[in-house]
Each structure stands twice: as C-alpha cells, then as structure tokens.
Amino acid sequence: MFTQQQLKEHVAQAAVEHILPLLAADSVLGVGTGSTVDLFIDALAPHRERFRAACSSSERSTQRLQQHGFQVLDLNTVETMPVYVDGADEIDGRLNMLKGGGGALTREKIVASVAERFVCIADESKLVDVLGKFPLPVEVIPMAAASVSRRLAALGGKPARREGFVTDNGGWILDVSGLAITAPAELESTINDIPGVVTCGLFALSGADAALLSTQQGIRTLARQA
C-alpha cells in the first residue's frame, strides 16, 4: 500500500509528463499552491529549460520555484498560458472543485482564469460524490467578516474565521462547514455576490478541464465532459 505522501509524489511526476508536451520554449506555465503542487514543482525542476517562465498563485509557490531556478513572472505581464496546474481539497466526478485549504484561493482563481487549460492533481482521497465535507473557504474583506458570516449562516453553513491567518491579499478566510454542495456553480455565484466577499473556494463556474488522480492502482485521468 502506498502512503498518501507517495501517492502525491506519483501524481506530481505524472503531471510533469502530462504538461510538458503542452509547453513550448516561449510558454509560461501557471502553477498553483499546496503540498501536492510543492512536489510537482520539485519534479518539474529538471525540465526548467523546456519553457520560458512560470506564473504562481502564492508567495509560497513563488519561493519554491525560484529556489529551483525558475523565472517567475507577474501575472500582469502575461497574456495567456497553455496550462495551469493546481491541487484541490475536494473534486467531484464532473470536475467541480473545492479549494482554498492553503488560503490562496483568490490568486489561484485569478491565475487559472488566464490559462487555456486547468489540470487538477490530487490523490484519490480528494474525489467525492458531493462537495462540502471539507469546509468551504471564503476570502473576505476584514471589515465585512461579521456581515458575510450572517449571510453564509442563512445559506445553511457554519462559518468560522481562520484565526491568525491573513491571505497574501490582506484578506481573512471564513471556513464554512455543514454544507452539502449539490449545485456548486449556483452556490459559487451566490456567495461571490455577497458584498465583502473577495471570492469563495468553489471552482465550478470554471472547473478543471482534466484531473490526474493518484490511486493504489496507478494514475486515473478524468476529463471534463462537453
């Protein structure tokens, strides 16, 4: 039996093999945030000469990329990217995702929006039938935390501030438990429309295009259905 760490290492290597054919010498690669992405960056390091640069969704990933010798560009200088690679806290069979356990959900959503293709990498424990067992992160403007919490409670959730945590944008995170998210795109739109919300951790309006899932039997690939 492989450990969860080994499963993450396997999918990180599989992701490198998956994305390299999509990159050209002048390409910019979008890179997400999290423990599986850390391993992806490490596995990608021997191939850093295959493409021009990376664009990162967090200070954490930027530092790791730079430590491996990658050039990291500001997103404002990048018009398009062939692919964005990131993990997920939960993903369903339709490739809707719940993300933000690391607190980088806003920048992840922004960088992903510039990419032509989103590839999610995860171990098999992240595949669920219904999103919401993992608390849904919502980034908020600090002055709106109380009012947003009341609105989230009215939607059936139990919001709690992630104490001592501030995002790279200076926002706070409300982690919302108690949700069974059967209509993720609709809920994403509803939460994002609450005044004071920067964004929520649902990636359903624009979900993954493909997912690589590491299982005990090998790598399982899921593709978004048209």
mmCIF file of C-alpha atoms in Angstrom:
data_model
loop_
_atom_site.group_PDB
_atom_site.id
_atom_site.type_symbol
_atom_site.label_atom_id
_atom_site.label_comp_id
_atom_site.label_asym_id
_atom_site.label_seq_id
_atom_site.Cartn_x
_atom_site.Cartn_y
_atom_site.Cartn_z
ATOM 1 C CA MET A 1 0.000 0.000 0.000
ATOM 2 C CA PHE A 2 1.280 3.421 -0.944
ATOM 3 C CA THR A 3 1.177 6.175 1.658
ATOM 4 C CA GLN A 4 -0.624 9.425 0.912
ATOM 5 C CA GLN A 5 2.764 11.109 0.510
ATOM 6 C CA GLN A 6 3.800 8.515 -2.069
ATOM 7 C CA LEU A 7 0.508 8.949 -3.922
ATOM 8 C CA LYS A 8 1.161 12.695 -4.065
ATOM 9 C CA GLU A 9 4.659 12.076 -5.401
ATOM 10 C CA HIS A 10 3.280 9.757 -8.083
ATOM 11 C CA VAL A 11 0.712 12.259 -9.326
ATOM 12 C CA ALA A 12 3.249 15.084 -9.252
ATOM 13 C CA GLN A 13 5.508 13.126 -11.598
ATOM 14 C CA ALA A 14 2.553 12.163 -13.793
ATOM 15 C CA ALA A 15 1.573 15.822 -14.042
ATOM 16 C CA VAL A 16 5.035 16.747 -15.306
ATOM 17 C CA GLU A 17 4.767 14.122 -18.021
ATOM 18 C CA HIS A 18 1.254 15.317 -18.859
ATOM 19 C CA ILE A 19 2.041 19.022 -19.257
ATOM 20 C CA LEU A 20 5.478 19.005 -20.911
ATOM 21 C CA PRO A 21 4.045 18.270 -24.390
ATOM 22 C CA LEU A 22 1.778 21.321 -23.964
ATOM 23 C CA LEU A 23 4.703 23.702 -23.420
ATOM 24 C CA ALA A 24 6.888 25.472 -25.974
ATOM 25 C CA ALA A 25 10.143 27.337 -25.481
ATOM 26 C CA ASP A 26 8.296 30.663 -25.039
ATOM 27 C CA SER A 27 5.484 29.294 -22.834
ATOM 28 C CA VAL A 28 4.558 30.483 -19.361
ATOM 29 C CA LEU A 29 3.271 27.781 -17.027
ATOM 30 C CA GLY A 30 0.641 28.529 -14.383
ATOM 31 C CA VAL A 31 1.437 26.986 -11.005
ATOM 32 C CA GLY A 32 -0.919 26.682 -8.048
ATOM 33 C CA THR A 33 -0.348 26.171 -4.343
ATOM 34 C CA GLY A 34 -0.294 23.324 -1.838
ATOM 35 C CA SER A 35 1.569 20.238 -0.736
ATOM 36 C CA THR A 36 0.971 18.324 -3.967
ATOM 37 C CA VAL A 37 1.982 21.346 -6.028
ATOM 38 C CA ASP A 38 5.187 21.600 -3.980
ATOM 39 C CA LEU A 39 6.057 18.096 -5.165
ATOM 40 C CA PHE A 40 5.067 18.989 -8.729
ATOM 41 C CA ILE A 41 7.489 21.934 -8.667
ATOM 42 C CA ASP A 42 10.245 19.659 -7.381
ATOM 43 C CA ALA A 43 9.565 17.095 -10.120
ATOM 44 C CA LEU A 44 9.459 19.830 -12.758
ATOM 45 C CA ALA A 45 12.835 21.301 -11.798
ATOM 46 C CA PRO A 46 14.961 19.130 -14.155
ATOM 47 C CA HIS A 47 12.872 20.440 -17.070
ATOM 48 C CA ARG A 48 13.029 24.162 -16.342
ATOM 49 C CA GLU A 49 14.844 24.868 -19.629
ATOM 50 C CA ARG A 50 11.907 23.458 -21.631
ATOM 51 C CA PHE A 51 9.792 26.624 -21.227
ATOM 52 C CA ARG A 52 10.288 30.327 -20.562
ATOM 53 C CA ALA A 53 8.852 31.006 -17.115
ATOM 54 C CA ALA A 54 6.160 30.313 -14.557
ATOM 55 C CA CYS A 55 3.382 32.379 -13.016
ATOM 56 C CA SER A 56 2.468 31.500 -9.444
ATOM 57 C CA SER A 57 -0.660 31.804 -7.309
ATOM 58 C CA SER A 58 1.151 32.360 -3.986
ATOM 59 C CA GLU A 59 4.298 33.614 -2.326
ATOM 60 C CA ARG A 60 4.896 30.050 -1.135
ATOM 61 C CA SER A 61 4.996 28.621 -4.650
ATOM 62 C CA THR A 62 6.960 31.591 -5.990
ATOM 63 C CA GLN A 63 9.709 30.989 -3.446
ATOM 64 C CA ARG A 64 9.861 27.276 -4.235
ATOM 65 C CA LEU A 65 10.000 27.922 -7.978
ATOM 66 C CA GLN A 66 12.765 30.488 -7.577
ATOM 67 C CA GLN A 67 14.735 28.147 -5.363
ATOM 68 C CA HIS A 68 14.742 25.689 -8.264
ATOM 69 C CA GLY A 69 15.914 28.363 -10.702
ATOM 70 C CA PHE A 70 12.619 29.105 -12.465
ATOM 71 C CA GLN A 71 11.857 32.619 -13.644
ATOM 72 C CA VAL A 72 8.570 33.730 -12.084
ATOM 73 C CA LEU A 73 6.579 36.450 -13.840
ATOM 74 C CA ASP A 74 3.984 38.883 -12.533
ATOM 75 C CA LEU A 75 0.596 37.958 -13.978
ATOM 76 C CA ASN A 76 0.160 41.500 -15.296
ATOM 77 C CA THR A 77 2.901 40.756 -17.841
ATOM 78 C CA VAL A 78 1.295 37.518 -19.049
ATOM 79 C CA GLU A 79 -1.467 37.451 -21.684
ATOM 80 C CA THR A 80 -2.051 33.705 -21.801
ATOM 81 C CA MET A 81 -0.740 30.382 -20.537
ATOM 82 C CA PRO A 82 -1.266 26.979 -22.140
ATOM 83 C CA VAL A 83 -1.888 25.233 -18.827
ATOM 84 C CA TYR A 84 -2.377 25.848 -15.106
ATOM 85 C CA VAL A 85 -1.619 23.045 -12.630
ATOM 86 C CA ASP A 86 -3.064 23.001 -9.131
ATOM 87 C CA GLY A 87 -4.418 20.682 -6.471
ATOM 88 C CA ALA A 88 -7.809 20.530 -4.761
ATOM 89 C CA ASP A 89 -9.202 19.821 -1.332
ATOM 90 C CA GLU A 90 -12.160 18.074 -2.978
ATOM 91 C CA ILE A 91 -13.116 17.283 -6.568
ATOM 92 C CA ASP A 92 -16.220 15.573 -7.901
ATOM 93 C CA GLY A 93 -16.739 13.429 -10.973
ATOM 94 C CA ARG A 94 -17.811 16.466 -13.028
ATOM 95 C CA LEU A 95 -14.504 18.202 -12.148
ATOM 96 C CA ASN A 96 -16.035 20.820 -9.905
ATOM 97 C CA MET A 97 -13.533 21.600 -7.160
ATOM 98 C CA LEU A 98 -13.422 22.912 -3.609
ATOM 99 C CA LYS A 99 -10.113 24.682 -2.966
ATOM 100 C CA GLY A 100 -8.501 27.088 -0.549
ATOM 101 C CA GLY A 101 -7.257 24.967 2.333
ATOM 102 C CA GLY A 102 -3.958 26.775 1.938
ATOM 103 C CA GLY A 103 -5.652 30.159 1.739
ATOM 104 C CA ALA A 104 -4.563 31.031 -1.819
ATOM 105 C CA LEU A 105 -7.977 30.577 -3.453
ATOM 106 C CA THR A 106 -8.291 34.101 -4.851
ATOM 107 C CA ARG A 107 -4.935 34.151 -6.581
ATOM 108 C CA GLU A 108 -5.472 30.565 -7.725
ATOM 109 C CA LYS A 109 -8.739 31.569 -9.373
ATOM 110 C CA ILE A 110 -7.142 34.617 -10.992
ATOM 111 C CA VAL A 111 -4.137 32.774 -12.427
ATOM 112 C CA ALA A 112 -6.318 29.893 -13.604
ATOM 113 C CA SER A 113 -8.545 32.343 -15.491
ATOM 114 C CA VAL A 114 -5.652 33.308 -17.759
ATOM 115 C CA ALA A 115 -4.769 29.716 -18.670
ATOM 116 C CA GLU A 116 -6.202 27.830 -21.618
ATOM 117 C CA ARG A 117 -6.389 24.590 -19.625
ATOM 118 C CA PHE A 118 -6.698 23.724 -15.919
ATOM 119 C CA VAL A 119 -5.182 20.410 -14.811
ATOM 120 C CA CYS A 120 -6.038 19.333 -11.271
ATOM 121 C CA ILE A 121 -3.654 16.960 -9.491
ATOM 122 C CA ALA A 122 -4.662 15.070 -6.351
ATOM 123 C CA ASP A 123 -4.625 11.744 -4.583
ATOM 124 C CA GLU A 124 -7.717 9.546 -4.689
ATOM 125 C CA SER A 125 -8.919 10.643 -1.243
ATOM 126 C CA LYS A 126 -9.911 14.022 -2.726
ATOM 127 C CA LEU A 127 -12.508 12.532 -5.109
ATOM 128 C CA VAL A 128 -16.011 12.872 -3.618
ATOM 129 C CA ASP A 129 -19.594 12.410 -4.747
ATOM 130 C CA VAL A 130 -20.773 15.684 -3.165
ATOM 131 C CA LEU A 131 -18.575 18.658 -2.292
ATOM 132 C CA GLY A 132 -18.685 20.172 1.189
ATOM 133 C CA LYS A 133 -17.344 17.720 3.738
ATOM 134 C CA PHE A 134 -14.167 19.820 3.659
ATOM 135 C CA PRO A 135 -15.106 23.288 4.971
ATOM 136 C CA LEU A 136 -15.574 25.801 2.148
ATOM 137 C CA PRO A 137 -13.060 28.666 2.370
ATOM 138 C CA VAL A 138 -14.368 32.153 1.646
ATOM 139 C CA GLU A 139 -11.965 35.102 1.447
ATOM 140 C CA VAL A 140 -13.461 38.316 2.801
ATOM 141 C CA ILE A 141 -12.536 41.940 3.314
ATOM 142 C CA PRO A 142 -11.862 42.066 7.099
ATOM 143 C CA MET A 143 -14.459 44.770 7.830
ATOM 144 C CA ALA A 144 -17.149 42.571 6.254
ATOM 145 C CA ALA A 145 -16.401 39.361 8.177
ATOM 146 C CA ALA A 146 -19.401 39.621 10.506
ATOM 147 C CA SER A 147 -21.945 40.601 7.857
ATOM 148 C CA VAL A 148 -20.706 37.921 5.449
ATOM 149 C CA SER A 149 -20.826 35.337 8.244
ATOM 150 C CA ARG A 150 -24.501 36.124 8.817
ATOM 151 C CA ARG A 151 -25.265 35.669 5.121
ATOM 152 C CA LEU A 152 -23.354 32.380 4.992
ATOM 153 C CA ALA A 153 -25.240 31.126 8.040
ATOM 154 C CA ALA A 154 -28.507 31.983 6.292
ATOM 155 C CA LEU A 155 -27.392 29.693 3.463
ATOM 156 C CA GLY A 156 -27.110 26.821 5.948
ATOM 157 C CA GLY A 157 -23.393 26.987 6.662
ATOM 158 C CA LYS A 158 -21.434 27.364 9.871
ATOM 159 C CA PRO A 159 -18.724 29.964 9.185
ATOM 160 C CA ALA A 160 -15.655 30.315 11.399
ATOM 161 C CA ARG A 161 -12.770 32.686 10.911
ATOM 162 C CA ARG A 162 -9.427 31.002 10.295
ATOM 163 C CA GLU A 163 -7.725 32.522 13.324
ATOM 164 C CA GLY A 164 -4.315 34.095 12.880
ATOM 165 C CA PHE A 165 -4.361 33.706 9.101
ATOM 166 C CA VAL A 166 -4.145 36.553 6.595
ATOM 167 C CA THR A 167 -4.066 35.908 2.857
ATOM 168 C CA ASP A 168 -1.406 37.234 0.500
ATOM 169 C CA ASN A 169 -4.031 39.867 -0.399
ATOM 170 C CA GLY A 170 -4.578 41.003 3.211
ATOM 171 C CA GLY A 171 -7.946 39.274 3.473
ATOM 172 C CA TRP A 172 -9.407 36.951 6.094
ATOM 173 C CA ILE A 173 -10.675 33.418 5.491
ATOM 174 C CA LEU A 174 -14.023 32.161 6.719
ATOM 175 C CA ASP A 175 -14.184 28.353 6.673
ATOM 176 C CA VAL A 176 -17.782 27.250 6.189
ATOM 177 C CA SER A 177 -18.732 23.795 7.429
ATOM 178 C CA GLY A 178 -22.054 21.980 7.289
ATOM 179 C CA LEU A 179 -22.696 22.386 3.558
ATOM 180 C CA ALA A 180 -23.714 19.613 1.159
ATOM 181 C CA ILE A 181 -22.982 21.333 -2.137
ATOM 182 C CA THR A 182 -25.252 19.712 -4.699
ATOM 183 C CA ALA A 183 -25.307 22.735 -7.043
ATOM 184 C CA PRO A 184 -21.740 24.073 -6.856
ATOM 185 C CA ALA A 185 -21.923 26.605 -9.697
ATOM 186 C CA GLU A 186 -25.072 28.205 -8.312
ATOM 187 C CA LEU A 187 -23.651 28.373 -4.792
ATOM 188 C CA GLU A 188 -20.377 29.824 -6.074
ATOM 189 C CA SER A 189 -22.257 32.607 -7.831
ATOM 190 C CA THR A 190 -24.459 33.292 -4.803
ATOM 191 C CA ILE A 191 -21.554 33.546 -2.349
ATOM 192 C CA ASN A 192 -19.411 35.619 -4.685
ATOM 193 C CA ASP A 193 -22.249 38.162 -4.932
ATOM 194 C CA ILE A 194 -22.287 38.821 -1.156
ATOM 195 C CA PRO A 195 -20.816 42.288 -0.500
ATOM 196 C CA GLY A 196 -17.427 41.933 1.154
ATOM 197 C CA VAL A 197 -16.619 38.549 -0.348
ATOM 198 C CA VAL A 198 -13.449 38.518 -2.437
ATOM 199 C CA THR A 199 -14.170 35.020 -3.727
ATOM 200 C CA CYS A 200 -15.121 31.593 -2.443
ATOM 201 C CA GLY A 201 -13.246 28.331 -2.843
ATOM 202 C CA LEU A 202 -15.685 26.742 -5.281
ATOM 203 C CA PHE A 203 -14.221 26.265 -8.747
ATOM 204 C CA ALA A 204 -17.370 25.236 -10.609
ATOM 205 C CA LEU A 205 -18.236 28.139 -12.891
ATOM 206 C CA SER A 206 -14.796 27.413 -14.338
ATOM 207 C CA GLY A 207 -13.749 23.974 -13.109
ATOM 208 C CA ALA A 208 -10.892 21.731 -14.107
ATOM 209 C CA ASP A 209 -10.509 20.580 -17.711
ATOM 210 C CA ALA A 210 -8.738 17.416 -16.612
ATOM 211 C CA ALA A 211 -7.820 15.716 -13.353
ATOM 212 C CA LEU A 212 -4.975 13.345 -12.606
ATOM 213 C CA LEU A 213 -5.789 11.252 -9.543
ATOM 214 C CA SER A 214 -3.199 9.057 -7.880
ATOM 215 C CA THR A 215 -4.656 5.705 -6.766
ATOM 216 C CA GLN A 216 -3.259 2.466 -5.387
ATOM 217 C CA GLN A 217 -3.658 1.043 -8.908
ATOM 218 C CA GLY A 218 -1.936 3.919 -10.721
ATOM 219 C CA ILE A 219 -2.883 7.275 -12.199
ATOM 220 C CA ARG A 220 -6.547 7.771 -13.086
ATOM 221 C CA THR A 221 -7.357 10.522 -15.603
ATOM 222 C CA LEU A 222 -10.700 12.308 -15.674
ATOM 223 C CA ALA A 223 -11.731 14.720 -18.430
ATOM 224 C CA ARG A 224 -14.478 17.318 -18.354
ATOM 225 C CA GLN A 225 -17.491 16.246 -20.372
ATOM 226 C CA ALA A 226 -18.775 18.650 -23.001
#
